[in-house]
Amino acid sequence: MKKIIFTGTNDSDSHRQVPQQAIEAKAEQLIQTAKSLIGKSKYSTAVYKPTYPYKFSCATFLMYIFGINGADLATYNEDFMIQQGARVARGKWQKGDLLFFRSKTTAKDPDHVAMYIGDNKIIHMANPKLDIVISELNSKSYYTEKYIGARRVLPSLMSPNPPTKGDNIVDFAYYLKDQATIGPVNNESTKKFTSTGFVNYVYRTNGITLNASSLKDLQSKGTPVSCFSLKKGDLVFFNSKKGSSNSSLVAIYAGNHRLIIPYSGGVITRVLLAGYYSDHYITARRVFTDDTPHYPIEYPSY
């Protein structure tokens, strides 16, 4: 099977707008969360510890602060982060933008990422000696000589208001992310699901009845859609053996290359850019066509 390479934002509904005021408010949330971790976190590329005393790399630090503020980056790798959102010209940065740096002249991918906080400053998990710091971009030659680009990931990680049905599906799947257990049985009252059961439940709660009994059955629902024309709420399927047409994994497409994946370890988020999720991609299916704005649904209380 030919390897699929995804570059840039390819969502067919990526033109939808989020109010600038909401983007600025989200950026301020991210900045305040990042600042609150100064002096409480240690640099580590081997351990990710999202509780005090925190341990982060430069990328997991940003993954954490975005995630707990409802803007999931779905990756702990800066080389995947730099492929999300929209390119930003040098010096045209806005609060919340991600800035990337590369120390090794022989490398192609970034090896450091920081978040712009305004006034020509960034906040980042710098190194084992400094941990989290705020740096002025003209303070060291590193920031000018090793800079390779920036990406604006807000607002692509946010849902417009009012949301579409696809937005609601994605938001509900995120809502269940830390509550659902994925295993061999389905029990909605205890939030235990098979991967197929999880998808059935998310979509049924949003008014779409799939009634799939297996991944194979789920893969037959709706209509095929190109991997380059995905919309929020599409289903994406992957195999465990390259070349096989039998799916072993299903994901809900969350926009901007992000995936929400129910599997035996729980519900995780990843990016459809490279590596496993590019190599093992089979197909995608669109199981609903309603793309008009809806009021947010009230989720079941637990």
PDB file of N, CA, C and O in Angstrom, residues 150-196:
ATOM      1  N   ALA A 150       7.105  29.198  12.423  1.00  0.00           N
ATOM      2  CA  ALA A 150       6.052  29.286  13.438  1.00  0.00           C
ATOM      3  C   ALA A 150       4.736  28.805  12.846  1.00  0.00           C
ATOM      4  O   ALA A 150       4.519  28.887  11.630  1.00  0.00           O
ATOM      5  N   ARG A 151       3.872  28.312  13.716  1.00  0.00           N
ATOM      6  CA  ARG A 151       2.552  27.839  13.288  1.00  0.00           C
ATOM      7  C   ARG A 151       1.487  28.436  14.204  1.00  0.00           C
ATOM      8  O   ARG A 151       1.665  28.538  15.417  1.00  0.00           O
ATOM      9  N   ARG A 152       0.378  28.832  13.597  1.00  0.00           N
ATOM     10  CA  ARG A 152      -0.790  29.318  14.353  1.00  0.00           C
ATOM     11  C   ARG A 152      -1.790  28.173  14.461  1.00  0.00           C
ATOM     12  O   ARG A 152      -2.484  27.836  13.501  1.00  0.00           O
ATOM     13  N   VAL A 153      -1.826  27.537  15.619  1.00  0.00           N
ATOM     14  CA  VAL A 153      -2.701  26.386  15.816  1.00  0.00           C
ATOM     15  C   VAL A 153      -4.052  26.787  16.406  1.00  0.00           C
ATOM     16  O   VAL A 153      -5.000  26.002  16.373  1.00  0.00           O
ATOM     17  N   LEU A 154      -4.140  27.981  16.955  1.00  0.00           N
ATOM     18  CA  LEU A 154      -5.441  28.560  17.273  1.00  0.00           C
ATOM     19  C   LEU A 154      -5.806  29.423  16.070  1.00  0.00           C
ATOM     20  O   LEU A 154      -4.974  30.185  15.582  1.00  0.00           O
ATOM     21  N   PRO A 155      -6.995  29.312  15.499  1.00  0.00           N
ATOM     22  CA  PRO A 155      -8.187  28.695  16.064  1.00  0.00           C
ATOM     23  C   PRO A 155      -8.493  27.268  15.606  1.00  0.00           C
ATOM     24  O   PRO A 155      -9.567  26.756  15.881  1.00  0.00           O
ATOM     25  N   SER A 156      -7.576  26.627  14.861  1.00  0.00           N
ATOM     26  CA  SER A 156      -7.911  25.326  14.281  1.00  0.00           C
ATOM     27  C   SER A 156      -8.192  24.270  15.347  1.00  0.00           C
ATOM     28  O   SER A 156      -8.809  23.239  15.054  1.00  0.00           O
ATOM     29  N   LEU A 157      -7.767  24.507  16.597  1.00  0.00           N
ATOM     30  CA  LEU A 157      -8.036  23.562  17.676  1.00  0.00           C
ATOM     31  C   LEU A 157      -9.305  23.910  18.442  1.00  0.00           C
ATOM     32  O   LEU A 157      -9.634  23.264  19.438  1.00  0.00           O
ATOM     33  N   MET A 158     -10.032  24.908  17.978  1.00  0.00           N
ATOM     34  CA  MET A 158     -11.234  25.378  18.676  1.00  0.00           C
ATOM     35  C   MET A 158     -12.466  25.177  17.789  1.00  0.00           C
ATOM     36  O   MET A 158     -12.373  25.215  16.564  1.00  0.00           O
ATOM     37  N   SER A 159     -13.620  24.988  18.419  1.00  0.00           N
ATOM     38  CA  SER A 159     -14.872  24.824  17.684  1.00  0.00           C
ATOM     39  C   SER A 159     -15.548  26.171  17.488  1.00  0.00           C
ATOM     40  O   SER A 159     -15.639  26.965  18.432  1.00  0.00           O
ATOM     41  N   PRO A 160     -16.025  26.446  16.266  1.00  0.00           N
ATOM     42  CA  PRO A 160     -16.785  27.681  16.041  1.00  0.00           C
ATOM     43  C   PRO A 160     -18.071  27.677  16.865  1.00  0.00           C
ATOM     44  O   PRO A 160     -18.523  26.637  17.338  1.00  0.00           O
ATOM     45  N   ASN A 161     -18.659  28.844  17.027  1.00  0.00           N
ATOM     46  CA  ASN A 161     -19.917  28.971  17.769  1.00  0.00           C
ATOM     47  C   ASN A 161     -20.927  29.696  16.885  1.00  0.00           C
ATOM     48  O   ASN A 161     -20.677  30.831  16.482  1.00  0.00           O
ATOM     49  N   PRO A 162     -22.077  29.069  16.543  1.00  0.00           N
ATOM     50  CA  PRO A 162     -22.498  27.743  17.008  1.00  0.00           C
ATOM     51  C   PRO A 162     -21.755  26.630  16.282  1.00  0.00           C
ATOM     52  O   PRO A 162     -21.341  26.813  15.135  1.00  0.00           O
ATOM     53  N   PRO A 163     -21.585  25.490  16.934  1.00  0.00           N
ATOM     54  CA  PRO A 163     -20.865  24.371  16.321  1.00  0.00           C
ATOM     55  C   PRO A 163     -21.735  23.616  15.332  1.00  0.00           C
ATOM     56  O   PRO A 163     -22.972  23.688  15.377  1.00  0.00           O
ATOM     57  N   THR A 164     -21.090  22.869  14.435  1.00  0.00           N
ATOM     58  CA  THR A 164     -21.815  21.947  13.570  1.00  0.00           C
ATOM     59  C   THR A 164     -21.985  20.619  14.302  1.00  0.00           C
ATOM     60  O   THR A 164     -21.449  20.419  15.405  1.00  0.00           O
ATOM     61  N   LYS A 165     -22.698  19.709  13.676  1.00  0.00           N
ATOM     62  CA  LYS A 165     -22.836  18.376  14.273  1.00  0.00           C
ATOM     63  C   LYS A 165     -21.471  17.710  14.404  1.00  0.00           C
ATOM     64  O   LYS A 165     -21.196  17.027  15.399  1.00  0.00           O
ATOM     65  N   GLY A 166     -20.600  17.913  13.429  1.00  0.00           N
ATOM     66  CA  GLY A 166     -19.256  17.357  13.516  1.00  0.00           C
ATOM     67  C   GLY A 166     -18.495  17.893  14.716  1.00  0.00           C
ATOM     68  O   GLY A 166     -17.789  17.154  15.407  1.00  0.00           O
ATOM     69  N   ASP A 167     -18.632  19.195  14.973  1.00  0.00           N
ATOM     70  CA  ASP A 167     -17.996  19.783  16.154  1.00  0.00           C
ATOM     71  C   ASP A 167     -18.521  19.131  17.427  1.00  0.00           C
ATOM     72  O   ASP A 167     -17.759  18.817  18.348  1.00  0.00           O
ATOM     73  N   ASN A 168     -19.841  18.933  17.493  1.00  0.00           N
ATOM     74  CA  ASN A 168     -20.446  18.329  18.685  1.00  0.00           C
ATOM     75  C   ASN A 168     -19.974  16.896  18.902  1.00  0.00           C
ATOM     76  O   ASN A 168     -19.745  16.468  20.037  1.00  0.00           O
ATOM     77  N   ILE A 169     -19.837  16.146  17.803  1.00  0.00           N
ATOM     78  CA  ILE A 169     -19.352  14.768  17.903  1.00  0.00           C
ATOM     79  C   ILE A 169     -17.943  14.752  18.483  1.00  0.00           C
ATOM     80  O   ILE A 169     -17.631  13.988  19.407  1.00  0.00           O
ATOM     81  N   VAL A 170     -17.095  15.604  17.951  1.00  0.00           N
ATOM     82  CA  VAL A 170     -15.704  15.669  18.418  1.00  0.00           C
ATOM     83  C   VAL A 170     -15.647  16.119  19.876  1.00  0.00           C
ATOM     84  O   VAL A 170     -14.922  15.542  20.695  1.00  0.00           O
ATOM     85  N   ASP A 171     -16.418  17.133  20.216  1.00  0.00           N
ATOM     86  CA  ASP A 171     -16.414  17.629  21.599  1.00  0.00           C
ATOM     87  C   ASP A 171     -16.881  16.557  22.574  1.00  0.00           C
ATOM     88  O   ASP A 171     -16.341  16.432  23.683  1.00  0.00           O
ATOM     89  N   PHE A 172     -17.879  15.770  22.178  1.00  0.00           N
ATOM     90  CA  PHE A 172     -18.374  14.726  23.074  1.00  0.00           C
ATOM     91  C   PHE A 172     -17.356  13.606  23.224  1.00  0.00           C
ATOM     92  O   PHE A 172     -17.165  13.063  24.313  1.00  0.00           O
ATOM     93  N   ALA A 173     -16.678  13.273  22.139  1.00  0.00           N
ATOM     94  CA  ALA A 173     -15.630  12.247  22.225  1.00  0.00           C
ATOM     95  C   ALA A 173     -14.509  12.705  23.153  1.00  0.00           C
ATOM     96  O   ALA A 173     -13.990  11.923  23.959  1.00  0.00           O
ATOM     97  N   TYR A 174     -14.143  13.981  23.064  1.00  0.00           N
ATOM     98  CA  TYR A 174     -13.140  14.532  23.981  1.00  0.00           C
ATOM     99  C   TYR A 174     -13.660  14.500  25.418  1.00  0.00           C
ATOM    100  O   TYR A 174     -12.913  14.234  26.365  1.00  0.00           O
ATOM    101  N   TYR A 175     -14.934  14.801  25.576  1.00  0.00           N
ATOM    102  CA  TYR A 175     -15.558  14.804  26.900  1.00  0.00           C
ATOM    103  C   TYR A 175     -15.442  13.427  27.562  1.00  0.00           C
ATOM    104  O   TYR A 175     -15.229  13.319  28.773  1.00  0.00           O
ATOM    105  N   LEU A 176     -15.534  12.381  26.761  1.00  0.00           N
ATOM    106  CA  LEU A 176     -15.452  11.011  27.279  1.00  0.00           C
ATOM    107  C   LEU A 176     -14.015  10.499  27.408  1.00  0.00           C
ATOM    108  O   LEU A 176     -13.795   9.431  27.991  1.00  0.00           O
ATOM    109  N   LYS A 177     -13.066  11.247  26.875  1.00  0.00           N
ATOM    110  CA  LYS A 177     -11.699  10.757  26.753  1.00  0.00           C
ATOM    111  C   LYS A 177     -11.128  10.201  28.055  1.00  0.00           C
ATOM    112  O   LYS A 177     -10.523   9.128  28.076  1.00  0.00           O
ATOM    113  N   ASP A 178     -11.299  10.911  29.147  1.00  0.00           N
ATOM    114  CA  ASP A 178     -10.714  10.485  30.421  1.00  0.00           C
ATOM    115  C   ASP A 178     -11.703   9.746  31.305  1.00  0.00           C
ATOM    116  O   ASP A 178     -11.423   9.467  32.473  1.00  0.00           O
ATOM    117  N   GLN A 179     -12.879   9.419  30.740  1.00  0.00           N
ATOM    118  CA  GLN A 179     -13.895   8.711  31.511  1.00  0.00           C
ATOM    119  C   GLN A 179     -14.133   7.289  31.019  1.00  0.00           C
ATOM    120  O   GLN A 179     -14.417   6.394  31.811  1.00  0.00           O
ATOM    121  N   ALA A 180     -14.017   7.100  29.705  1.00  0.00           N
ATOM    122  CA  ALA A 180     -14.368   5.812  29.112  1.00  0.00           C
ATOM    123  C   ALA A 180     -13.238   4.796  29.249  1.00  0.00           C
ATOM    124  O   ALA A 180     -12.059   5.136  29.183  1.00  0.00           O
ATOM    125  N   THR A 181     -13.634   3.552  29.427  1.00  0.00           N
ATOM    126  CA  THR A 181     -12.716   2.411  29.421  1.00  0.00           C
ATOM    127  C   THR A 181     -13.040   1.568  28.201  1.00  0.00           C
ATOM    128  O   THR A 181     -14.207   1.255  27.949  1.00  0.00           O
ATOM    129  N   ILE A 182     -12.025   1.185  27.444  1.00  0.00           N
ATOM    130  CA  ILE A 182     -12.233   0.396  26.238  1.00  0.00           C
ATOM    131  C   ILE A 182     -11.796  -1.038  26.497  1.00  0.00           C
ATOM    132  O   ILE A 182     -10.677  -1.295  26.941  1.00  0.00           O
ATOM    133  N   GLY A 183     -12.706  -1.972  26.244  1.00  0.00           N
ATOM    134  CA  GLY A 183     -12.430  -3.379  26.510  1.00  0.00           C
ATOM    135  C   GLY A 183     -13.370  -4.281  25.732  1.00  0.00           C
ATOM    136  O   GLY A 183     -13.851  -3.909  24.652  1.00  0.00           O
ATOM    137  N   PRO A 184     -13.704  -5.450  26.274  1.00  0.00           N
ATOM    138  CA  PRO A 184     -14.505  -6.434  25.519  1.00  0.00           C
ATOM    139  C   PRO A 184     -16.012  -6.280  25.660  1.00  0.00           C
ATOM    140  O   PRO A 184     -16.760  -6.994  24.989  1.00  0.00           O
ATOM    141  N   VAL A 185     -16.481  -5.379  26.548  1.00  0.00           N
ATOM    142  CA  VAL A 185     -17.931  -5.282  26.794  1.00  0.00           C
ATOM    143  C   VAL A 185     -18.398  -3.844  26.654  1.00  0.00           C
ATOM    144  O   VAL A 185     -17.598  -2.896  26.725  1.00  0.00           O
ATOM    145  N   ASN A 186     -19.719  -3.694  26.488  1.00  0.00           N
ATOM    146  CA  ASN A 186     -20.346  -2.376  26.442  1.00  0.00           C
ATOM    147  C   ASN A 186     -21.276  -2.212  27.629  1.00  0.00           C
ATOM    148  O   ASN A 186     -22.163  -3.041  27.851  1.00  0.00           O
ATOM    149  N   ASN A 187     -21.063  -1.185  28.407  1.00  0.00           N
ATOM    150  CA  ASN A 187     -21.923  -0.861  29.535  1.00  0.00           C
ATOM    151  C   ASN A 187     -21.900   0.652  29.706  1.00  0.00           C
ATOM    152  O   ASN A 187     -20.983   1.207  30.303  1.00  0.00           O
ATOM    153  N   GLU A 188     -22.924   1.304  29.149  1.00  0.00           N
ATOM    154  CA  GLU A 188     -22.931   2.761  29.137  1.00  0.00           C
ATOM    155  C   GLU A 188     -22.942   3.358  30.537  1.00  0.00           C
ATOM    156  O   GLU A 188     -22.347   4.411  30.781  1.00  0.00           O
ATOM    157  N   SER A 189     -23.601   2.698  31.480  1.00  0.00           N
ATOM    158  CA  SER A 189     -23.709   3.250  32.830  1.00  0.00           C
ATOM    159  C   SER A 189     -22.366   3.319  33.537  1.00  0.00           C
ATOM    160  O   SER A 189     -22.153   4.165  34.409  1.00  0.00           O
ATOM    161  N   THR A 190     -21.451   2.425  33.170  1.00  0.00           N
ATOM    162  CA  THR A 190     -20.116   2.434  33.776  1.00  0.00           C
ATOM    163  C   THR A 190     -19.057   2.959  32.812  1.00  0.00           C
ATOM    164  O   THR A 190     -17.867   2.906  33.108  1.00  0.00           O
ATOM    165  N   LYS A 191     -19.514   3.439  31.664  1.00  0.00           N
ATOM    166  CA  LYS A 191     -18.638   4.016  30.638  1.00  0.00           C
ATOM    167  C   LYS A 191     -17.611   3.003  30.134  1.00  0.00           C
ATOM    168  O   LYS A 191     -16.454   3.338  29.876  1.00  0.00           O
ATOM    169  N   LYS A 192     -18.046   1.760  30.011  1.00  0.00           N
ATOM    170  CA  LYS A 192     -17.182   0.718  29.453  1.00  0.00           C
ATOM    171  C   LYS A 192     -17.684   0.378  28.058  1.00  0.00           C
ATOM    172  O   LYS A 192     -18.870   0.102  27.864  1.00  0.00           O
ATOM    173  N   PHE A 193     -16.781   0.386  27.083  1.00  0.00           N
ATOM    174  CA  PHE A 193     -17.174   0.174  25.696  1.00  0.00           C
ATOM    175  C   PHE A 193     -16.133  -0.659  24.957  1.00  0.00           C
ATOM    176  O   PHE A 193     -14.951  -0.653  25.309  1.00  0.00           O
ATOM    177  N   THR A 194     -16.590  -1.356  23.922  1.00  0.00           N
ATOM    178  CA  THR A 194     -15.667  -1.812  22.892  1.00  0.00           C
ATOM    179  C   THR A 194     -15.355  -0.593  22.033  1.00  0.00           C
ATOM    180  O   THR A 194     -16.013   0.452  22.145  1.00  0.00           O
ATOM    181  N   SER A 195     -14.369  -0.688  21.156  1.00  0.00           N
ATOM    182  CA  SER A 195     -14.077   0.468  20.300  1.00  0.00           C
ATOM    183  C   SER A 195     -15.269   0.798  19.400  1.00  0.00           C
ATOM    184  O   SER A 195     -15.616   1.971  19.213  1.00  0.00           O
ATOM    185  N   THR A 196     -15.937  -0.241  18.891  1.00  0.00           N
ATOM    186  CA  THR A 196     -17.138  -0.019  18.081  1.00  0.00           C
ATOM    187  C   THR A 196     -18.254   0.561  18.927  1.00  0.00           C
ATOM    188  O   THR A 196     -18.966   1.480  18.498  1.00  0.00           O
TER     189      THR A 196
END
